[in-house]
PDB file of C-alpha atoms in Angstrom:
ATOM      1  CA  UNK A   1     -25.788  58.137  55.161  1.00 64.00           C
ATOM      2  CA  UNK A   2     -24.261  58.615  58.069  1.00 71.00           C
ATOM      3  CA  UNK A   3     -22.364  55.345  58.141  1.00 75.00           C
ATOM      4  CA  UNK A   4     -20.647  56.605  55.284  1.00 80.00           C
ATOM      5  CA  UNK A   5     -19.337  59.883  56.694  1.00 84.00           C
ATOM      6  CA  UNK A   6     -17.532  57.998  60.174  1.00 83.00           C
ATOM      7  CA  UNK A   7     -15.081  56.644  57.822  1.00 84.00           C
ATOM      8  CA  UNK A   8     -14.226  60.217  56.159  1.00 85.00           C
ATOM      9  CA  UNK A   9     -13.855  62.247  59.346  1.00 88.00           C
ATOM     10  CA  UNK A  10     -11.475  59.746  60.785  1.00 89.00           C
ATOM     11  CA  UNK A  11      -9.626  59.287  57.267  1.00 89.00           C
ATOM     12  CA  UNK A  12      -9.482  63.275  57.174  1.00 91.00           C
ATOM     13  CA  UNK A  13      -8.550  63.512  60.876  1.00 92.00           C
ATOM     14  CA  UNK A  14      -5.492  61.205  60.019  1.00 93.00           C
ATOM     15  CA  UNK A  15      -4.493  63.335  57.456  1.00 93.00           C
ATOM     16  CA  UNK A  16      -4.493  66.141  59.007  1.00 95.00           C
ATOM     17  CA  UNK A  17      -2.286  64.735  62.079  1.00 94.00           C
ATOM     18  CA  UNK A  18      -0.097  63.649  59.532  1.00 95.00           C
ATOM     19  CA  UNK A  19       0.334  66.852  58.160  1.00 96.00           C
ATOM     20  CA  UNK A  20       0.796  68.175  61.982  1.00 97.00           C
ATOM     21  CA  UNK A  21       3.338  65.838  62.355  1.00 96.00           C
ATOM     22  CA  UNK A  22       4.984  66.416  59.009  1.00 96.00           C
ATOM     23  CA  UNK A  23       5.483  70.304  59.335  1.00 96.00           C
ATOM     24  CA  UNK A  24       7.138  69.895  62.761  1.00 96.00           C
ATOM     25  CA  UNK A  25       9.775  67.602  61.200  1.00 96.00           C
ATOM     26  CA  UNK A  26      10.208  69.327  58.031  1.00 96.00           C
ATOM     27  CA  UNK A  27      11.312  73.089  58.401  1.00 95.00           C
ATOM     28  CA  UNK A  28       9.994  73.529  54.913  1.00 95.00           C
ATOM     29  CA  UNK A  29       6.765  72.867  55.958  1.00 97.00           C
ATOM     30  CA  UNK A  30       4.477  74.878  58.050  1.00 96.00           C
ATOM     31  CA  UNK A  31       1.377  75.750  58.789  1.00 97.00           C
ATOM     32  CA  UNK A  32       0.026  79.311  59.825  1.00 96.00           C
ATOM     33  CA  UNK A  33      -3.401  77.973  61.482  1.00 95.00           C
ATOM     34  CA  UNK A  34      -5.455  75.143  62.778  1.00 95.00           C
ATOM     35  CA  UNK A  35      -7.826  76.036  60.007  1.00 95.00           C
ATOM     36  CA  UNK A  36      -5.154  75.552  57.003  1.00 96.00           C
ATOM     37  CA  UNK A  37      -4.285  72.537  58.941  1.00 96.00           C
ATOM     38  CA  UNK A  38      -7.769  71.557  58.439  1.00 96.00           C
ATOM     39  CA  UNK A  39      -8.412  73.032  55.327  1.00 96.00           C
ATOM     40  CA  UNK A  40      -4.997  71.587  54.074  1.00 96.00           C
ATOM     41  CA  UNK A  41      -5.900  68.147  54.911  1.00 95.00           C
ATOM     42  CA  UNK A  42      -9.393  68.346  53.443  1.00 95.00           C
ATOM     43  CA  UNK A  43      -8.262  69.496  49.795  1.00 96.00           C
ATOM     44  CA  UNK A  44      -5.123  66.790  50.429  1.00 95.00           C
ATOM     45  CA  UNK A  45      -7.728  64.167  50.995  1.00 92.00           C
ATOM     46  CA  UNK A  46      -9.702  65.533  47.468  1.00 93.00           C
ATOM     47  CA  UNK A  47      -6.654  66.262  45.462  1.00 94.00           C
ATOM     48  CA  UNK A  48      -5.604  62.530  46.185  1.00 92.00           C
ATOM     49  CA  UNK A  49      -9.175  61.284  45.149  1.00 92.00           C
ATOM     50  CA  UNK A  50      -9.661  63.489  41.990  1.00 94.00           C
ATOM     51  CA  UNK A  51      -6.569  65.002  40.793  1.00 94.00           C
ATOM     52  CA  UNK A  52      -3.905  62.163  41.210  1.00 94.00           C
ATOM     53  CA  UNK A  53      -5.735  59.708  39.308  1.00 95.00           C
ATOM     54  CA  UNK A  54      -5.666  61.900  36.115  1.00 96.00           C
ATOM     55  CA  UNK A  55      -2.268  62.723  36.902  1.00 95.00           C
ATOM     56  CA  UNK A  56      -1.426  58.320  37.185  1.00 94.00           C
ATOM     57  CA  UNK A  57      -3.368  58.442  33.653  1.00 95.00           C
ATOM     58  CA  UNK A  58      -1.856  61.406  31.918  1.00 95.00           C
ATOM     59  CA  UNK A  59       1.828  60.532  32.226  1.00 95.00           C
ATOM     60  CA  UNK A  60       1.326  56.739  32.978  1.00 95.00           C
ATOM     61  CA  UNK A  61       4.143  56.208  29.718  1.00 95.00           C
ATOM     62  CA  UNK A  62       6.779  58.109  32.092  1.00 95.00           C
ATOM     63  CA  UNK A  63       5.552  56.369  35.257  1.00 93.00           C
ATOM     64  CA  UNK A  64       6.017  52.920  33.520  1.00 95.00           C
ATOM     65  CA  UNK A  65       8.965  53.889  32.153  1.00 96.00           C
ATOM     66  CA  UNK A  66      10.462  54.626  35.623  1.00 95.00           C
ATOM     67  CA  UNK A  67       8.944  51.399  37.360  1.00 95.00           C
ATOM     68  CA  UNK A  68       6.766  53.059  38.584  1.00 93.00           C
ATOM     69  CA  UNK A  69       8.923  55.815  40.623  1.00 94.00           C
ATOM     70  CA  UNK A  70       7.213  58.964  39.224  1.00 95.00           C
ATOM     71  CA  UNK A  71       4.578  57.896  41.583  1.00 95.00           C
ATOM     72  CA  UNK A  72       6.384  59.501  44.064  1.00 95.00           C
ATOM     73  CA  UNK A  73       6.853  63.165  42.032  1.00 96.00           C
ATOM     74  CA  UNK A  74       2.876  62.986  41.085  1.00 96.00           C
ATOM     75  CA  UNK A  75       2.576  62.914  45.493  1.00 95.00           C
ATOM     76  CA  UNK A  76       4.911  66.040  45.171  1.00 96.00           C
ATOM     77  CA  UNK A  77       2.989  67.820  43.026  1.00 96.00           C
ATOM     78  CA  UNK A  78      -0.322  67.238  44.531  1.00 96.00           C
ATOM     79  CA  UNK A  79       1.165  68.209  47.808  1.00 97.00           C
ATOM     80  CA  UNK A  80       2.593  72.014  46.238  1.00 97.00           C
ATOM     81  CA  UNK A  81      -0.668  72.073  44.789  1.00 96.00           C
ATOM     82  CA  UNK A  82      -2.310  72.258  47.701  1.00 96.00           C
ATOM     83  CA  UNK A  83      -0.048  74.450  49.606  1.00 96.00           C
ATOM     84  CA  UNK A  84      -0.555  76.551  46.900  1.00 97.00           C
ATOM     85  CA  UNK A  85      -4.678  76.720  46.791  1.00 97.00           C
ATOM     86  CA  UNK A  86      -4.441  76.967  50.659  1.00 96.00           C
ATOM     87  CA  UNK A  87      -3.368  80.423  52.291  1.00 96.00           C
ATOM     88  CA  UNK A  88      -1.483  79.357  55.517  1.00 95.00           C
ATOM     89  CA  UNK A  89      -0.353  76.622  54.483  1.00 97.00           C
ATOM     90  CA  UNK A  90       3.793  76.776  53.156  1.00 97.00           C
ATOM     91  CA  UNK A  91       5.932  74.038  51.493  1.00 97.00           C
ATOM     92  CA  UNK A  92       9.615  75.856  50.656  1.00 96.00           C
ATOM     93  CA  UNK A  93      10.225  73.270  47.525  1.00 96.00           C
ATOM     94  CA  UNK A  94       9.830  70.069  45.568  1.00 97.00           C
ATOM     95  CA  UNK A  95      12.584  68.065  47.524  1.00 97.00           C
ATOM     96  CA  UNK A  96      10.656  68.912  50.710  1.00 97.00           C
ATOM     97  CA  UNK A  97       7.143  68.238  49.575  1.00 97.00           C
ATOM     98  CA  UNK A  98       8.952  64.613  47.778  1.00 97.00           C
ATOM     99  CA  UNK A  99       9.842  63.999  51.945  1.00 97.00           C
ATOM    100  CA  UNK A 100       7.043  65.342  53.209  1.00 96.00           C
ATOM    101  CA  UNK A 101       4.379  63.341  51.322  1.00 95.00           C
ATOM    102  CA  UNK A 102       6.471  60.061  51.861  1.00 96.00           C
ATOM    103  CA  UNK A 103       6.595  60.903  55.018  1.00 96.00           C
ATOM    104  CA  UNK A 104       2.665  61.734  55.066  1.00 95.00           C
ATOM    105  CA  UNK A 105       1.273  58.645  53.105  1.00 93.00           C
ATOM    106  CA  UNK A 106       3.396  55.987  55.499  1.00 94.00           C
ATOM    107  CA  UNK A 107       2.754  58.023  58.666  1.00 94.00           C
ATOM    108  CA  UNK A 108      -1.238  58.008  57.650  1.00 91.00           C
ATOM    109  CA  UNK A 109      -1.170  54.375  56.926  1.00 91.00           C
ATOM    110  CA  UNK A 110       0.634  53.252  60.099  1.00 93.00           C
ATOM    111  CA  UNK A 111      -1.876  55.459  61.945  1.00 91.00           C
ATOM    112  CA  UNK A 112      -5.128  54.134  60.300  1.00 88.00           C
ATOM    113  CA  UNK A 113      -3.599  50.384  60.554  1.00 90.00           C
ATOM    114  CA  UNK A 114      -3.741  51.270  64.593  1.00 87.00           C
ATOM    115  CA  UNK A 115      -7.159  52.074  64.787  1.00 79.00           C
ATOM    116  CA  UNK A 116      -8.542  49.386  62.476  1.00 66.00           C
ATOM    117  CA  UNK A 117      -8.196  50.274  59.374  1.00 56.00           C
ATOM    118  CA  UNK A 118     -10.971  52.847  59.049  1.00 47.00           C
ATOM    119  CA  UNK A 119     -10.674  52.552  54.947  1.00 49.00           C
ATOM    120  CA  UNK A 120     -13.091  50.573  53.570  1.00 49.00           C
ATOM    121  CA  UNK A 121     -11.202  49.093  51.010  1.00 49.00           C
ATOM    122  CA  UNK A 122      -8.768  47.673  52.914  1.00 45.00           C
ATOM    123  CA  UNK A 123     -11.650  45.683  55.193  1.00 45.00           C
ATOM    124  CA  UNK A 124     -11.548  41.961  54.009  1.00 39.00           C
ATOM    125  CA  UNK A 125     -15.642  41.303  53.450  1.00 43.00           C
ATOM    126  CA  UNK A 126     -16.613  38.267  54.876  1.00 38.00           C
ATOM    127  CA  UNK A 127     -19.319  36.069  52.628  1.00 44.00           C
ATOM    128  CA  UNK A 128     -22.922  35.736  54.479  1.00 51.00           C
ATOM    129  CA  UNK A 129     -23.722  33.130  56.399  1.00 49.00           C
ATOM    130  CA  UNK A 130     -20.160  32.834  56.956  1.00 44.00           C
ATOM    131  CA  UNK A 131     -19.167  32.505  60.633  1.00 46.00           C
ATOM    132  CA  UNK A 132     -17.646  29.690  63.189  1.00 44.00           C
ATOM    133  CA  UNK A 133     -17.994  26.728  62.227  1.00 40.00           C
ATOM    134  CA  UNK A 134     -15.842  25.562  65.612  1.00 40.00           C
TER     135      UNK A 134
END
């Protein structure tokens, strides 16, 4: 069990320095305590997993219809959403949450690509028994 959580505190700790990094960028973003940081970065890291799928299914007509670009306004919206369940945590509009979760996801990927790529989905598997055969 525990194997499995190593993964999520390092996936939720690069969120949330994402976020850190994102609100001293963007003036439309900002944070009023370490614990909405946290917090913030926690219900980001949920909202992605639950919400944004339904929202992909629910107006996948539009998103195919713009190749795909809605993508980015779904990040938006997840992104006010949480600023608006969290109490400390303050996003001034949709233009800057559009930046700010661009800026999040590729910040957060760069970051986990540096220490290994901590997602388990992106790990390539390797078949047993497989090893050198040098």
């Amino acid at each position: 069990m525990l194997d499995n959580l190593a993964p999520f505190l390092v996936h939720w700790a690069i969120t949330a320095l994402s976020l850190w990094v994102a609100s001293h960028i963007f003036k439309g973003v900002r944070f009023d305590s370490a614990g909405a940081l946290i917090a913030s970065a926690l219900l980001l890291g949920f909202a992605n997993a639950i919400v944004k799928p339904l929202l992909i299914v629910l107006t996948l007509p539009l998103t195919l219809l713009t190749f795909g670009l809605f993508l980015l306004v779904i990040n938006a919206l997840v992104i006010l959403l949480v600023a608006a369940l969290v109490r400390g945590f303050h996003v001034s509009g949709f233009w800057t949450a559009l930046f700010a979760s661009l800026f999040v996801s590729v910040l957060s990927l760069l970051i986990g690509a540096f220490f290994g790529g901590s997602d388990p989905a992106m790990q390539i598997q390797m078949p047993q028994g497989s090893g050198n055969w040098l």
